[in-house]
XYZ file of C-alpha atoms in Angstrom:
425
model
C -7.554 9.616 22.906
C -4.135 10.155 22.619
C -3.192 8.182 19.387
C 0.120 6.884 18.454
C 0.470 6.227 13.921
C 3.782 4.259 13.097
C 5.471 5.009 10.342
C 6.171 8.539 7.768
C 5.606 8.587 4.400
C 2.853 9.362 2.348
C 0.257 6.740 3.365
C 0.859 7.378 7.764
C 0.408 11.169 6.740
C -3.440 10.521 4.783
C -4.350 8.580 8.492
C -2.850 11.609 10.296
C -5.107 13.906 8.211
C -7.341 11.789 8.915
C -7.667 10.946 12.017
C -7.045 14.225 13.474
C -10.500 15.183 12.430
C -11.446 12.898 14.577
C -13.843 14.300 17.290
C -12.967 11.507 19.583
C -9.067 12.078 19.329
C -7.179 14.252 22.159
C -4.026 14.132 20.442
C -1.588 12.426 18.013
C 1.877 11.377 17.936
C 3.755 9.450 14.972
C 7.090 7.577 14.937
C 9.198 8.956 13.462
C 6.699 10.730 11.233
C 7.813 13.498 8.536
C 7.295 16.958 8.424
C 4.436 17.181 6.509
C 3.111 15.326 8.856
C 4.796 17.363 11.678
C 1.778 20.362 11.062
C -0.945 17.836 12.240
C 0.604 15.478 14.929
C 3.395 15.366 17.275
C 6.717 13.465 15.864
C 8.792 10.739 17.670
C 12.346 10.175 16.596
C 11.446 6.450 16.860
C 12.589 3.875 13.930
C 9.280 1.468 12.608
C 11.352 -1.839 13.624
C 13.196 -0.086 17.069
C 9.721 -2.305 18.200
C 10.640 -2.094 22.635
C 11.350 2.241 22.530
C 7.384 1.679 20.702
C 6.168 -0.065 23.099
C 7.838 2.288 26.213
C 6.568 4.990 24.561
C 2.736 3.774 23.691
C 3.218 2.667 27.787
C 4.755 5.630 28.963
C 1.940 8.086 27.323
C -0.551 5.843 27.818
C -1.664 5.740 24.083
C -5.268 4.517 23.356
C -4.340 2.846 20.024
C -0.914 2.808 17.852
C -2.027 2.436 14.138
C 0.666 0.698 11.597
C 1.410 1.892 8.876
C 4.502 0.063 6.875
C 4.830 -3.241 6.245
C 8.383 -4.298 8.341
C 7.064 -3.930 12.015
C 3.601 -5.815 11.371
C 5.995 -9.133 10.079
C 8.644 -8.577 12.497
C 5.604 -8.274 15.578
C 4.976 -5.577 16.512
C 0.710 -6.229 16.798
C 1.506 -9.513 19.115
C 4.342 -7.032 21.804
C 1.502 -5.112 22.138
C -1.292 -6.909 22.066
C 1.232 -9.217 25.138
C 1.200 -5.496 27.010
C -2.654 -5.496 26.987
C -2.549 -2.696 24.421
C -4.762 -1.724 21.784
C -3.166 -1.779 17.900
C -4.363 -1.973 14.794
C -3.163 -4.368 12.198
C -1.850 -7.415 11.490
C -0.034 -10.016 13.870
C 3.351 -11.448 12.604
C 2.213 -14.953 11.703
C -1.195 -13.201 9.179
C 0.937 -10.366 7.708
C 2.896 -13.197 6.050
C 0.405 -13.045 3.786
C 2.512 -10.487 2.614
C 6.698 -10.381 4.596
C 6.088 -14.723 1.679
C 6.015 -14.043 -1.697
C 5.610 -18.084 -1.331
C 3.511 -18.595 1.434
C 1.237 -16.057 -0.484
C 0.523 -18.282 -3.640
C 0.086 -21.040 -1.336
C -2.499 -20.391 0.736
C -4.135 -19.016 -3.189
C -3.616 -22.543 -4.199
C -5.495 -24.208 -1.208
C -8.012 -22.004 -1.322
C -8.821 -22.069 -4.607
C -8.206 -17.891 -4.479
C -7.222 -16.784 -8.526
C -4.324 -16.501 -8.970
C -1.608 -16.683 -12.126
C 0.581 -20.322 -12.387
C 3.725 -19.919 -10.178
C 6.630 -22.165 -9.034
C 8.905 -21.278 -6.145
C 12.589 -21.705 -6.491
C 15.570 -21.646 -4.534
C 18.103 -22.591 -7.069
C 18.925 -21.072 -10.241
C 18.620 -23.481 -13.048
C 15.423 -25.246 -12.310
C 14.208 -21.825 -12.260
C 15.321 -21.520 -15.782
C 13.371 -24.736 -16.448
C 9.745 -22.948 -15.444
C 10.459 -20.155 -17.622
C 11.643 -21.808 -20.965
C 8.455 -23.885 -20.281
C 5.931 -21.140 -20.128
C 7.746 -18.211 -21.865
C 7.850 -14.391 -22.452
C 6.189 -12.048 -20.787
C 7.218 -13.683 -17.308
C 7.324 -13.081 -13.703
C 9.956 -12.395 -11.717
C 8.869 -12.085 -7.575
C 11.258 -12.254 -4.815
C 10.238 -14.316 -2.100
C 10.854 -11.473 1.093
C 9.787 -7.712 1.699
C 11.622 -5.311 -0.877
C 9.507 -2.268 -0.379
C 7.077 -3.028 -3.786
C 9.866 -2.842 -5.339
C 10.633 -6.279 -6.010
C 8.863 -7.788 -9.231
C 10.623 -7.898 -12.069
C 8.564 -8.953 -14.976
C 11.386 -9.404 -18.241
C 9.871 -8.891 -21.290
C 12.441 -11.185 -22.239
C 14.250 -15.234 -21.511
C 17.475 -13.167 -20.973
C 15.807 -10.389 -19.172
C 14.535 -13.183 -16.540
C 17.492 -15.805 -16.421
C 19.399 -12.536 -15.293
C 16.710 -11.171 -12.277
C 16.593 -15.051 -10.973
C 19.997 -14.976 -11.593
C 20.243 -11.957 -9.569
C 17.862 -12.391 -6.872
C 19.561 -15.584 -6.168
C 22.540 -14.790 -6.203
C 22.016 -12.551 -3.250
C 22.967 -8.746 -5.574
C 19.437 -8.613 -5.506
C 16.878 -7.831 -2.094
C 19.085 -9.019 -0.470
C 17.814 -11.749 1.969
C 14.156 -11.247 -0.227
C 15.354 -12.806 -2.777
C 16.543 -15.783 -0.832
C 13.735 -17.810 -2.344
C 11.750 -16.298 -6.127
C 8.603 -16.611 -6.900
C 7.965 -17.621 -11.046
C 4.404 -17.234 -12.796
C 2.482 -16.304 -15.476
C 2.188 -13.518 -16.890
C -1.288 -12.143 -16.227
C -3.032 -9.438 -18.950
C -5.508 -6.766 -17.453
C -6.413 -4.456 -15.756
C -4.797 -4.208 -12.276
C -7.133 -2.883 -9.461
C -6.136 -2.353 -5.662
C -9.438 -3.645 -3.329
C -9.031 -2.752 0.529
C -10.932 -3.666 3.278
C -11.098 -3.950 6.432
C -11.327 -7.077 8.554
C -11.174 -8.799 12.148
C -10.682 -12.593 11.063
C -14.456 -13.553 10.212
C -15.980 -9.752 8.899
C -15.020 -7.857 5.729
C -16.032 -4.424 5.281
C -14.927 -3.298 1.367
C -13.055 0.146 0.900
C -14.036 1.979 -2.217
C -12.340 0.653 -5.250
C -9.438 2.585 -6.375
C -6.331 1.807 -9.011
C -2.836 2.145 -8.889
C -0.281 3.084 -11.350
C 3.861 0.613 -10.512
C 5.813 1.699 -13.512
C 7.797 4.731 -13.384
C 7.549 6.203 -16.900
C 3.996 7.267 -18.604
C 2.158 4.056 -20.688
C 3.267 1.713 -17.650
C 6.440 1.845 -19.116
C 9.758 1.207 -17.081
C 10.880 -0.138 -14.287
C 8.049 -0.945 -10.976
C 7.715 1.272 -8.561
C 6.110 2.194 -5.025
C 3.565 3.129 -7.104
C 3.847 6.598 -8.801
C -0.763 7.795 -8.838
C -3.527 6.427 -8.002
C -7.131 7.046 -8.030
C -10.522 6.432 -6.380
C -13.246 5.417 -7.696
C -12.288 2.080 -10.268
C -14.497 1.960 -12.942
C -12.123 -0.903 -13.450
C -14.470 -2.773 -10.717
C -17.840 -2.922 -12.058
C -20.766 -4.139 -10.222
C -20.061 -7.811 -11.255
C -16.090 -7.870 -10.495
C -16.475 -6.370 -6.995
C -18.911 -9.309 -5.126
C -16.933 -11.581 -7.303
C -13.660 -9.767 -5.319
C -15.214 -10.003 -2.008
C -16.711 -13.829 -3.281
C -13.692 -15.388 -4.421
C -10.319 -13.350 -2.632
C -11.760 -11.535 0.582
C -14.048 -14.141 1.640
C -11.924 -17.451 0.992
C -8.941 -16.074 1.687
C -9.430 -14.812 5.765
C -11.206 -17.711 5.982
C -8.001 -19.662 4.788
C -6.302 -17.844 7.252
C -8.657 -18.935 9.813
C -8.990 -22.019 8.946
C -4.249 -21.654 8.855
C -4.625 -21.014 12.562
C -3.225 -17.337 11.469
C -6.314 -14.979 12.008
C -6.099 -12.337 10.260
C -7.197 -8.391 11.749
C -6.516 -5.086 10.244
C -6.827 -4.302 6.670
C -6.159 -6.768 4.192
C -4.965 -5.079 0.330
C -5.847 -7.667 -3.003
C -3.667 -6.420 -5.910
C -6.687 -7.315 -8.489
C -6.024 -7.990 -12.164
C -8.835 -7.669 -13.818
C -9.527 -9.194 -17.797
C -13.276 -9.095 -18.856
C -15.073 -10.712 -16.366
C -12.620 -12.888 -14.759
C -10.612 -11.631 -11.445
C -7.019 -12.649 -10.916
C -4.825 -11.955 -7.717
C -1.848 -10.404 -7.852
C -0.348 -10.848 -4.482
C -1.801 -10.093 -0.905
C -0.497 -6.558 1.560
C -0.844 -6.659 5.171
C -1.338 -3.500 4.835
C -2.735 -0.124 3.350
C -1.439 0.748 0.347
C 0.694 3.900 -0.692
C -0.584 5.423 -2.498
C -3.344 4.750 -2.475
C -4.655 5.422 1.024
C -4.722 8.775 0.287
C -7.063 8.872 -2.403
C -9.292 6.292 0.360
C -9.131 8.503 2.783
C -9.501 12.163 0.348
C -12.921 10.345 -0.310
C -14.029 8.099 3.336
C -16.470 10.710 5.039
C -17.012 8.768 8.011
C -14.857 8.790 11.439
C -12.019 6.765 10.926
C -10.746 6.148 14.629
C -13.788 4.043 15.482
C -13.545 2.106 13.017
C -9.660 1.093 13.324
C -10.652 0.982 17.114
C -13.700 -1.670 16.090
C -10.677 -4.069 14.196
C -8.065 -3.752 17.121
C -10.969 -5.204 19.662
C -11.844 -8.126 16.846
C -14.876 -6.985 16.240
C -16.146 -4.718 13.122
C -20.105 -6.573 12.790
C -21.817 -3.100 13.668
C -19.459 -0.680 11.475
C -20.402 0.885 8.206
C -18.544 3.487 6.271
C -19.773 6.210 4.944
C -18.202 7.122 1.303
C -18.210 10.496 -0.863
C -19.724 10.741 -3.801
C -16.471 12.930 -5.764
C -13.644 10.955 -7.478
C -10.372 11.501 -5.946
C -6.378 11.654 -7.491
C -3.162 11.181 -6.226
C 0.240 12.101 -8.209
C 3.473 11.172 -6.825
C 6.529 13.646 -6.909
C 9.645 11.586 -6.991
C 12.748 12.749 -6.854
C 14.894 11.639 -10.659
C 16.292 8.636 -11.297
C 14.043 6.689 -8.305
C 13.235 4.032 -8.119
C 17.965 3.531 -9.113
C 19.619 5.651 -7.197
C 18.570 9.682 -6.606
C 19.334 12.398 -5.391
C 18.468 13.737 -1.722
C 18.600 17.449 -0.069
C 17.321 19.630 -2.807
C 15.013 22.093 -2.198
C 10.885 22.062 -2.675
C 9.526 24.862 -3.776
C 5.115 25.955 -3.753
C 4.107 23.513 -1.108
C 1.866 26.404 0.282
C 0.895 27.183 -2.908
C -0.136 24.347 -3.725
C -2.107 23.569 -0.406
C -3.928 26.344 -1.171
C -5.640 25.294 -4.353
C -9.526 24.549 -2.471
C -9.533 20.142 -2.081
C -5.619 19.730 -2.616
C -3.440 17.847 0.089
C -0.094 17.514 -0.351
C 0.959 14.326 1.567
C 4.307 14.169 2.272
C 6.395 11.029 1.986
C 9.638 11.319 1.437
C 10.374 15.401 2.873
C 13.249 16.416 5.268
C 13.134 19.913 7.285
C 16.889 22.217 7.141
C 17.027 24.650 8.953
C 12.735 26.254 7.526
C 13.733 24.858 4.227
C 11.455 21.945 3.344
C 13.709 19.690 0.931
C 13.840 16.352 -0.589
C 15.252 12.676 1.503
C 13.225 10.360 -0.260
C 12.265 8.452 -4.432
C 8.712 9.383 -3.571
C 8.629 12.704 -2.221
C 4.866 14.115 -2.387
C 2.025 12.369 -2.858
C -0.767 15.880 -4.520
C -3.997 14.995 -4.336
C -7.245 15.863 -5.277
C -11.144 15.603 -4.891
C -12.951 16.020 -8.038
C -16.850 15.888 -8.845
C -15.093 12.897 -11.753
C -11.998 11.380 -12.378
C -10.909 14.330 -14.830
C -12.215 17.062 -12.305
C -9.733 15.339 -9.917
C -7.064 14.931 -12.202
C -6.862 18.341 -13.705
C -6.670 19.939 -9.974
C -4.997 17.084 -8.311
C -1.939 18.590 -11.614
C -2.758 22.028 -10.664
C -1.642 21.295 -7.903
C 1.742 19.453 -8.795
C 2.098 22.007 -11.440
C 2.744 24.422 -8.088
C 5.760 22.266 -6.527
C 9.437 22.411 -8.063
C 12.196 21.069 -7.076
C 15.509 19.934 -9.171
C 15.460 16.962 -11.260
C 11.613 16.202 -10.072
C 9.889 13.154 -11.873
C 5.851 12.536 -11.606
C 3.449 10.385 -14.180
C 1.801 12.691 -16.379
C -1.130 10.130 -17.463
C -2.044 9.623 -13.654
C -5.756 8.276 -13.997
C -6.534 8.152 -17.355
C -7.547 4.934 -17.452
C -11.067 5.642 -16.001
C -11.201 8.419 -18.027
C -11.768 5.408 -21.126
C -14.711 4.485 -18.789
C -18.304 5.571 -17.658
C -16.639 7.468 -14.299
């Protein structure tokens, strides 16, 4: 088989890494890819939003399966376009990808189909939003309605912060068009977990549990990012919580989307807040989480290609997934200043040394080549991911990999996975 992966970040590097291991695969292409991906696949210089060029390439090269990584091409309708031309593609159609592309749609869907979530209202004007903030009190969560690369969520600790956030978003200063509507919702207490599942629109197969670390600094402080690290399994997802998440979140959502005439096919990601035995849904994503994808795929024992193919063909009833017993931890190494302004073009040292550590894989997220040199080109630069017999072992091994790598201004959290250590792991 010839497979095309769309995207150029850490999630796509992990997908290419896993896909390339399949005995079914003869060749992997990635558009646009990155230098790390280029060691495993052929990079193709086409942007993720250039749907006509992606289609032309897939047809010209007789691609057997296209796998979509990021949310943007899904929201633009790449799946609909490829299917129109009879091409197999893994991902949600445009009308189903709205579950991520519009937070207002997602919240209204949850309310209608009784998926547990935080109290909320949707606003297009500042004054009513402020009145609702005053009613709920702080801390409070302000979300841009549209796609904002994982950064359109502000947890306001004071009334002034909340008022500033809604004013900035609704005036178009923050997140542009994505912030022209805002969702204001109650702040939920508890511990977050990422719950992902493959679905063909009817059948649901859960992936292993994982936990992401959104805040930029240790102790979950500072602004939200696209994710500073992740680990799997997440002990906070007990068997009872898993059952509840499947029944009350995944089942109701997949059935609800089908009832709305928007059958959801692909991988569905639910961000959960777990407080004791209570589970509430923070958000949905229409694709693999990044960086959760990296530890999850390192733990996946099964060949991923038959799974992706079964989803694309619309029937996963005969699919089963096996997992390694080991734990996996991914530590994101970012450019200093991220998620705000950051520098690009700093030379990255130590990549080979890190890659030579047993059970460590360095996934590239924001890198570029300058001659023979690998340099930084994004906010999140690398995802250093390691396997271990326990979460503790995986943490130690991942940070051993991190210690081998350096560049000017590098920033990473030093507490990735630490929440798991207080629980049985």
